[in-house]
Tab-separated table of C-alpha atoms in Angstrom:
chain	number	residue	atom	x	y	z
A	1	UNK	CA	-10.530	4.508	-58.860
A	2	UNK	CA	-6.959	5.420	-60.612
A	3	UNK	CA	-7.097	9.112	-59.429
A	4	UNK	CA	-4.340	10.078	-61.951
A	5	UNK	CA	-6.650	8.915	-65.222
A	6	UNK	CA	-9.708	8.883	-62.989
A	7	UNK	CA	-11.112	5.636	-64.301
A	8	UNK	CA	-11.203	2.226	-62.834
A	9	UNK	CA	-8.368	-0.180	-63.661
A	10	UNK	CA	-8.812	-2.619	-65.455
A	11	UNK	CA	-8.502	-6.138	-64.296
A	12	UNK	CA	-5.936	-8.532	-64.077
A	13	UNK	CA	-7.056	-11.645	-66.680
A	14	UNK	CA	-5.152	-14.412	-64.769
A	15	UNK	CA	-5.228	-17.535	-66.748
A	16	UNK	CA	-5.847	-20.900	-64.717
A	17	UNK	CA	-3.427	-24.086	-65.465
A	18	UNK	CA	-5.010	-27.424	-63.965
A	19	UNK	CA	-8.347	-28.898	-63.215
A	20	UNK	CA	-7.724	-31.010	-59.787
A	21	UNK	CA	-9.495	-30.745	-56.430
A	22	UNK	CA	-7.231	-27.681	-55.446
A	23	UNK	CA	-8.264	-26.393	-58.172
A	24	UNK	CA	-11.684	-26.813	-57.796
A	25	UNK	CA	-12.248	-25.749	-54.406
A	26	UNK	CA	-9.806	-23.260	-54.361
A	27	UNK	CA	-8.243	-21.247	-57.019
A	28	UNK	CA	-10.809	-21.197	-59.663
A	29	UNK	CA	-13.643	-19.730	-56.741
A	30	UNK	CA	-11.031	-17.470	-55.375
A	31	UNK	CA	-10.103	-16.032	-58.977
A	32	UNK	CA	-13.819	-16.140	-60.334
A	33	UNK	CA	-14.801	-14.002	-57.150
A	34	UNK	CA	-12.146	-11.758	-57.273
A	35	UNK	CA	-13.204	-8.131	-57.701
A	36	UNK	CA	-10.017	-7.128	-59.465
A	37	UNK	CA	-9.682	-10.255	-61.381
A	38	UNK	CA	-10.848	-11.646	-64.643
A	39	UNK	CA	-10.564	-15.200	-65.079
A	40	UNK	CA	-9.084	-15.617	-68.493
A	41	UNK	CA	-10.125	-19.167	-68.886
A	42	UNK	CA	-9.238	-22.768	-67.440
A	43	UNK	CA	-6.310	-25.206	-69.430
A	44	UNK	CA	-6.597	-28.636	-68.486
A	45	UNK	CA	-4.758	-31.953	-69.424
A	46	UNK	CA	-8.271	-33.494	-70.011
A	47	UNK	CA	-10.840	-31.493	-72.256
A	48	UNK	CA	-13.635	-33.009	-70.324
A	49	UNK	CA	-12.728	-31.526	-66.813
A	50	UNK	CA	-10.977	-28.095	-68.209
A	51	UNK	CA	-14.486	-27.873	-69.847
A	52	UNK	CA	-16.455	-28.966	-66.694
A	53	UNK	CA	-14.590	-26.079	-64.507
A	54	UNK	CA	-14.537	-23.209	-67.318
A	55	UNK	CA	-18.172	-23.468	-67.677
A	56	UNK	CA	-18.712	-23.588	-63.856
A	57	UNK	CA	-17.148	-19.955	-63.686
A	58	UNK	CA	-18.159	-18.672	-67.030
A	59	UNK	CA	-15.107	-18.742	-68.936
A	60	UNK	CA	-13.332	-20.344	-71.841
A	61	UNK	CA	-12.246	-23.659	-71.693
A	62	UNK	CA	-8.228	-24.917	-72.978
A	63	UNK	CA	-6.300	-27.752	-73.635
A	64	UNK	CA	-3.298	-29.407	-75.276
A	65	UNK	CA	-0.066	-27.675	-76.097
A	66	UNK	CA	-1.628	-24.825	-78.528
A	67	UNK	CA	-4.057	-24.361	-75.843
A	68	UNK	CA	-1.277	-23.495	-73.012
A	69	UNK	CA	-0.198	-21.053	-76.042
A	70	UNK	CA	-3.825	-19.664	-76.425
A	71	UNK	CA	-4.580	-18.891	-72.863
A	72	UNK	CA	-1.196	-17.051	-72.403
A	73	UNK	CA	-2.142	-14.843	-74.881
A	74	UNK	CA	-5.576	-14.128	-74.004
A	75	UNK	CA	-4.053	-13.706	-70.345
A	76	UNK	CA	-1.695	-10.876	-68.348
A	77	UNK	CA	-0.682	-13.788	-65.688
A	78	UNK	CA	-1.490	-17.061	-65.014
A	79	UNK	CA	-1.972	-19.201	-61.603
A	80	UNK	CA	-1.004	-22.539	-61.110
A	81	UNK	CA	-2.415	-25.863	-59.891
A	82	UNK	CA	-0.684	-28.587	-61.042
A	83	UNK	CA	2.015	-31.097	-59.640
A	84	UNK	CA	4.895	-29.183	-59.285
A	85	UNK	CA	6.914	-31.159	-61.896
A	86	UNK	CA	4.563	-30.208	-64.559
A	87	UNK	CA	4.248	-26.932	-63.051
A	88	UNK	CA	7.854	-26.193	-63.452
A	89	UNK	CA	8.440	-25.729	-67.346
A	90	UNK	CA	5.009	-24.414	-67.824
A	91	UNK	CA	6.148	-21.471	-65.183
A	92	UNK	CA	9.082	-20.783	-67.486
A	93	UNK	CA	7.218	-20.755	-70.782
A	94	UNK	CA	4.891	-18.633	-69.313
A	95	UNK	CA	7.582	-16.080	-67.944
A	96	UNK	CA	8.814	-16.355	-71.192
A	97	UNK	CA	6.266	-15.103	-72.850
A	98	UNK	CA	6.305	-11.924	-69.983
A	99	UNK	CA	3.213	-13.362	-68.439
A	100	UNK	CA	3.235	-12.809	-64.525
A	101	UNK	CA	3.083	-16.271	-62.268
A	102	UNK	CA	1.315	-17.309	-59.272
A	103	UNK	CA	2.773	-20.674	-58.478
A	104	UNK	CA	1.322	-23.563	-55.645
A	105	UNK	CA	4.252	-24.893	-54.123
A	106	UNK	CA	7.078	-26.423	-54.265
A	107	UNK	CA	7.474	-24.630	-57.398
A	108	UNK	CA	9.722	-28.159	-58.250
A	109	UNK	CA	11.009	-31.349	-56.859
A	110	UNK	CA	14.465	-31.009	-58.284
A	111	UNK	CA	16.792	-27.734	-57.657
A	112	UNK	CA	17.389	-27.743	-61.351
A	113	UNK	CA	13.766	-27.027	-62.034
A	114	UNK	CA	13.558	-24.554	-59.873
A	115	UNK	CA	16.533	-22.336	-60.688
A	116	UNK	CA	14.892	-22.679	-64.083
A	117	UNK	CA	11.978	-20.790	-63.130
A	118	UNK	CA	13.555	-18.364	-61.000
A	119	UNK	CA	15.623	-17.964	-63.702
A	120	UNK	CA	13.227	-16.961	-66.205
A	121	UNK	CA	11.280	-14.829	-64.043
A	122	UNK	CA	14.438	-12.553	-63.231
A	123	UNK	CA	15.029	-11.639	-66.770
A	124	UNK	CA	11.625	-11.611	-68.094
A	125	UNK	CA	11.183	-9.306	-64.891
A	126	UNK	CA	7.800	-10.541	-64.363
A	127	UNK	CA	5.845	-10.520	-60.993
A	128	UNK	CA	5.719	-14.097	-59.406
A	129	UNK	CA	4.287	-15.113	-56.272
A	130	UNK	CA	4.437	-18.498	-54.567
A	131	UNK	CA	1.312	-20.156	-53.084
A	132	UNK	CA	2.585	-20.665	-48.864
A	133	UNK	CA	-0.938	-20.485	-47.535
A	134	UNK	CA	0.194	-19.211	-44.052
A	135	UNK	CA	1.941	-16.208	-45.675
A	136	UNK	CA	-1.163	-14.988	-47.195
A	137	UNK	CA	-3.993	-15.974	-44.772
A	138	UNK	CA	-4.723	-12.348	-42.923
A	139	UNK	CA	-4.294	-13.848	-39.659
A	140	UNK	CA	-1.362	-15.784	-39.788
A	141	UNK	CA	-0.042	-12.927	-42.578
A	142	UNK	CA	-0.459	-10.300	-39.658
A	143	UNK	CA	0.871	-13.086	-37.176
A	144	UNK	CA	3.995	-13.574	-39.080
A	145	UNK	CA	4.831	-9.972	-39.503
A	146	UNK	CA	4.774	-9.141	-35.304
A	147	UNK	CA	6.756	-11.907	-34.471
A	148	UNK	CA	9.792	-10.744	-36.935
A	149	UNK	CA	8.824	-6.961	-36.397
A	150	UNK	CA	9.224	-8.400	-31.729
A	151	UNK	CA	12.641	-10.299	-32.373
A	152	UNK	CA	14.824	-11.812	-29.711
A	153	UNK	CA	13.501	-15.378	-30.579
A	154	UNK	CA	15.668	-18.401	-29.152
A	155	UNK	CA	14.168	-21.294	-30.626
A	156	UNK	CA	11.219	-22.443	-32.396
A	157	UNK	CA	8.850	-25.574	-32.927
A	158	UNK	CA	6.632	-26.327	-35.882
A	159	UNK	CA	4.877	-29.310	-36.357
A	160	UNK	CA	2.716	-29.834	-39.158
A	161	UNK	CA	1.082	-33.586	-39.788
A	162	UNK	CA	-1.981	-34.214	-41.680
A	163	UNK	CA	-4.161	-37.650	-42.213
A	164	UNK	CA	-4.081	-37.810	-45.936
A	165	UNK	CA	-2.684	-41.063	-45.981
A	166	UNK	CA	-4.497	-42.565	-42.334
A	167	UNK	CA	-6.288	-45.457	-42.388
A	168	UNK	CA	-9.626	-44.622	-43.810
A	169	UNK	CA	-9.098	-41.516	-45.104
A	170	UNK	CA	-11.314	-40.610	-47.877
A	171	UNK	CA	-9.972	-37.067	-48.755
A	172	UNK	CA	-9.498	-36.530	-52.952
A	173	UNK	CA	-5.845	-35.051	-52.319
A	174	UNK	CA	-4.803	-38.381	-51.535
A	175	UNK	CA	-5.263	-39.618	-55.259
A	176	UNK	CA	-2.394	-36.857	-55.927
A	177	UNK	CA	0.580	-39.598	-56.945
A	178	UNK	CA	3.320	-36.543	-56.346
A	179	UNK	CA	2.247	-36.257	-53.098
A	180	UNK	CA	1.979	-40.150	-52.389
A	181	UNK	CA	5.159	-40.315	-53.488
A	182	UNK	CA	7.167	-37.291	-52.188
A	183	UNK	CA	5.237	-37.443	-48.656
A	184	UNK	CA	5.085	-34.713	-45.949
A	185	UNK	CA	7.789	-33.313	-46.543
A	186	UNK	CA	7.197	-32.084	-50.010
A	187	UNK	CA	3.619	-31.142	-49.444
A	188	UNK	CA	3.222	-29.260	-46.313
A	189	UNK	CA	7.283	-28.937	-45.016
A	190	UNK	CA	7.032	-25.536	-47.591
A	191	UNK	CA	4.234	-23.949	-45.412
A	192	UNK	CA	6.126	-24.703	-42.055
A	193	UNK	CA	9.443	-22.803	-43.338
A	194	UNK	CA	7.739	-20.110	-45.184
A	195	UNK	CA	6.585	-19.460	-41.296
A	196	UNK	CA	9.818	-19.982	-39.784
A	197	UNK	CA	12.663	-18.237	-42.122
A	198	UNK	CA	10.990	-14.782	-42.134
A	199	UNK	CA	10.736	-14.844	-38.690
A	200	UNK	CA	14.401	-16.877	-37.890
A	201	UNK	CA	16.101	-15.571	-40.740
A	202	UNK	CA	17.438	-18.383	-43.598
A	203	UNK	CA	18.469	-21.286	-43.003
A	204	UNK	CA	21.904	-22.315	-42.489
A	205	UNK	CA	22.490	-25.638	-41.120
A	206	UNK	CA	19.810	-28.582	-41.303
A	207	UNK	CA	19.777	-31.868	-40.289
A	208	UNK	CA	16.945	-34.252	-41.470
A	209	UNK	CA	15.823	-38.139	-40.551
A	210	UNK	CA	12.783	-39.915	-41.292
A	211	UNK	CA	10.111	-40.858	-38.889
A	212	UNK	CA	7.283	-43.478	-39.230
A	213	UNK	CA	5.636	-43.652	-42.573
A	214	UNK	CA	6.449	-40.563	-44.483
A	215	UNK	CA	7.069	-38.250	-41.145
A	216	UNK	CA	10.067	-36.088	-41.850
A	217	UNK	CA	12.412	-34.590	-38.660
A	218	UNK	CA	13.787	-31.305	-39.361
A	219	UNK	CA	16.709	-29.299	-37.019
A	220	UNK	CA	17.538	-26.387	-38.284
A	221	UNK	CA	20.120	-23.436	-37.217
A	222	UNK	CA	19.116	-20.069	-38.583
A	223	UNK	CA	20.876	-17.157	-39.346
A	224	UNK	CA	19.624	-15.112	-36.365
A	225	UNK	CA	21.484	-17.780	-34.359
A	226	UNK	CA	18.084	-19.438	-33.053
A	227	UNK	CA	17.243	-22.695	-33.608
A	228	UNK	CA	13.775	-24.608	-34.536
A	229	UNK	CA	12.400	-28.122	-34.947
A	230	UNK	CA	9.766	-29.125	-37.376
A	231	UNK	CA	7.763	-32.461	-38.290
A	232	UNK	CA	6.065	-33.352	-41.362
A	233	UNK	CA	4.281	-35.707	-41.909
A	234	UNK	CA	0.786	-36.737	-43.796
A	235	UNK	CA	-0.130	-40.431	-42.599
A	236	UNK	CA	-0.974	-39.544	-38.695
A	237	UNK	CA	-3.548	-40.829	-37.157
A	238	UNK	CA	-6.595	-39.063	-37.458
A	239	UNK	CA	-6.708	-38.124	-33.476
A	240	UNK	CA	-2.929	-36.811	-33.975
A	241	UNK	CA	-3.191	-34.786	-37.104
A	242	UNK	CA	-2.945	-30.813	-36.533
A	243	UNK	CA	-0.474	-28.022	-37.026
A	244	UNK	CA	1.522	-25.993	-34.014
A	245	UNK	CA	3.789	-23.435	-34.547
A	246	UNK	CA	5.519	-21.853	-31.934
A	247	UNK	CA	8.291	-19.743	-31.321
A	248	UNK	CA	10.136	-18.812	-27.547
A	249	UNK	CA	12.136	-16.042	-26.447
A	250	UNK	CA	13.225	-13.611	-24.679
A	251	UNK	CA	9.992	-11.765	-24.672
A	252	UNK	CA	8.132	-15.388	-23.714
A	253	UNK	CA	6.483	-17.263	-26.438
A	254	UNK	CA	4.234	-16.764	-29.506
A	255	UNK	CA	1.333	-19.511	-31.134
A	256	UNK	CA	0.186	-18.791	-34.567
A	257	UNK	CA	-3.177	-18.458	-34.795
A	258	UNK	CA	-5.648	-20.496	-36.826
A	259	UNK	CA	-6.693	-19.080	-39.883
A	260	UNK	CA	-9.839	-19.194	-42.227
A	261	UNK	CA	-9.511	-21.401	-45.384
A	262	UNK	CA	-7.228	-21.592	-48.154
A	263	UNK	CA	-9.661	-19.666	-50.287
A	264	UNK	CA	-9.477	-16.755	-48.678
A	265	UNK	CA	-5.580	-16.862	-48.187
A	266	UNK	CA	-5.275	-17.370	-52.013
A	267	UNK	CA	-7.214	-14.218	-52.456
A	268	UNK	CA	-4.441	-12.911	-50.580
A	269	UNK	CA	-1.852	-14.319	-53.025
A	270	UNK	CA	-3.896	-12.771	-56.012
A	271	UNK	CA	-3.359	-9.486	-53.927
A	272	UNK	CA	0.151	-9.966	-53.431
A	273	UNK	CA	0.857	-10.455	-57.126
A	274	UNK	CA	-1.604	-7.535	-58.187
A	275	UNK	CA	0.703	-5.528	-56.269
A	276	UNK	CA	4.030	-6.882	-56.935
A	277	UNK	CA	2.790	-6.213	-61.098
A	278	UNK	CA	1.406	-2.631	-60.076
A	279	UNK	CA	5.162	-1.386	-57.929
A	280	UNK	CA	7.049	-4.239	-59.523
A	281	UNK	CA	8.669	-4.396	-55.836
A	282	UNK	CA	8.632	-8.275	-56.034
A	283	UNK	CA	7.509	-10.462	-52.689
A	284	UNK	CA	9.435	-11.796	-50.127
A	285	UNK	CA	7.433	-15.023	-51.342
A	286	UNK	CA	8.471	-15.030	-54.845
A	287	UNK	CA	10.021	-17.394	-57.201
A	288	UNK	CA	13.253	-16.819	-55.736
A	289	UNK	CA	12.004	-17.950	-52.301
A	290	UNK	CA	10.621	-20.973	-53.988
A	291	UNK	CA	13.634	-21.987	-55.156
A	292	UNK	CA	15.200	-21.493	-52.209
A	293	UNK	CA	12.252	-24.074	-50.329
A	294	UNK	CA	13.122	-26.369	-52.830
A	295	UNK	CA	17.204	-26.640	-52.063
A	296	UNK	CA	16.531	-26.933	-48.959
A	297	UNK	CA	13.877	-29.975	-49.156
A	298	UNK	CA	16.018	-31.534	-51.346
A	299	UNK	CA	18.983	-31.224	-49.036
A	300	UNK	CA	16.827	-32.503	-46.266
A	301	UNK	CA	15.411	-35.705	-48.478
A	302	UNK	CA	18.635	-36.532	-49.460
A	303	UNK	CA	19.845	-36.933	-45.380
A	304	UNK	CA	16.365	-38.214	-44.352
A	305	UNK	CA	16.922	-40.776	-47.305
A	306	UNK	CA	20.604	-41.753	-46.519
């Protein structure tokens, strides 16, 4: 209950932009469910699956370009699950338009898209949140915020490789051409420093070089003065694949923890926004941050590339 008008406040609509597996399993079921949310409808590049996932959750179904127009209007904010290059100027005609975002990341492939979102967001002075699933699952969110509250870290390791691309792998994200093309780096390196530079402190030096297949080796220097090493990668063998995440120092070391789904960390996100639009205090994960991911990625692809 509001207990200065005494009635119960309304929801957010938030407006859904893609159709794909993530999608599917996650944003559409996490927004649906949401007590404070109403799912303003679904756009799609393809009538037939925006129609197919609108009438699964009971809501209206868009697409083309007057339908990106129509669901910002029927909507307060809207979330995002598309590639990121197509996510880009959408972000910024939504913003635009003074519609809050809720981006997946990397917000963009290219710095110039990015600064053209964070752009738009600061002087539309809308809410936006990015999508790093470790900053908004409870128990790596709670994780993340003892380690930087403990300090004194000297170093850090995260490794993060997944069998997307592994002989016999029959998972639906691998049909995603962005990420066949952009690799490890692109798709999970954004979760592994959304861990490291809140606990670090930014980044300040980083030296990249590839590994096999599309593994990505990361050394970075951080402002706190520590130092951390992280691997990417999405084409390990099945019997290799996991994530570790560790950090040493002078008060020993620290493992995150595993977490429960991206589901329920994507109800965190919606949280995060709902509160960033309520205070308009903005997130440490906000568009700003995901530009920042995004110069540094590129900066690392270019040396891993060279």
């Amino acid at each position: 209950m509001d207990s200065a008008a005494g009635t119960t406040a309304a929801p957010l609509r938030i407006g859904l932009l893609g159709t794909g597996p993530w999608a599917r399993n996650t944003q559409a079921p996490a927004l649906a469910a949401h007590p404070g949310v109403e799912l303003s409808g679904v756009w799609g590049r393809r009538a037939e699956a925006a129609d197919a996932l609108a009438t699964a959750h009971g809501t209206r179904a868009y697409t083309g370009e007057e339908g990106v127009d129509a669901l910002l209007e029927a909507s307060d904010a809207v979330a995002f699950a598309l590639p990121p290059d197509v996510q880009a100027p959408l972000a910024v005609r939504a913003a635009r338009a003074g519609r809050h975002i809720l981006m997946d990341k990397p917000i963009a492939t290219t710095v110039e898209g990015a600064r053209a979102v964070a752009d738009a967001v600061a002087e539309a002075g809308v809410a936006s949140i990015v999508f790093c699933t470790l900053r908004f699952a409870p128990e790596t969110a709670a994780w993340i915020a003892e380690q930087t509250a403990v300090g004194g870290w000297f170093t850090a390791r995260a490794q993060w490789l997944g069998s997307l691309y592994a002989e016999g792998s029959t998972s639906e994200y691998a049909d995603s051409p962005w990420r066949r093309e952009k690799g490890g780096l692109w798709d999970v390196g954004p979760h592994a420093l959304s861990v490291l530079i809140p606990v670090l402190g930014d980044v300040e030096h980083l030296t990249a070089a590839p590994g096999p297949a599309d593994t990505t080796h990361l050394i970075l220097r951080h402002s706190s003065g520590a130092s951390s090493t992280v691997t990417l990668g999405l084409s390990a063998p099945p019997g290799a694949a996991g994530v570790e995440i560790e950090f040493r120092g002078e008060h020993g070391t620290a493992s995150a923890p595993g977490w429960d789904g991206a589901e329920t960390a994507f109800r965190g996100a919606v949280d995060a926004l709902a509160e960033a639009v309520r205070t308009g205090v903005p997130h440490a994960c906000d568009a700003r941050f995901g530009r920042h991911l995004t110069e540094l990625l590129v900066a690392a692809e270019t040396q891993a590339r060279a």
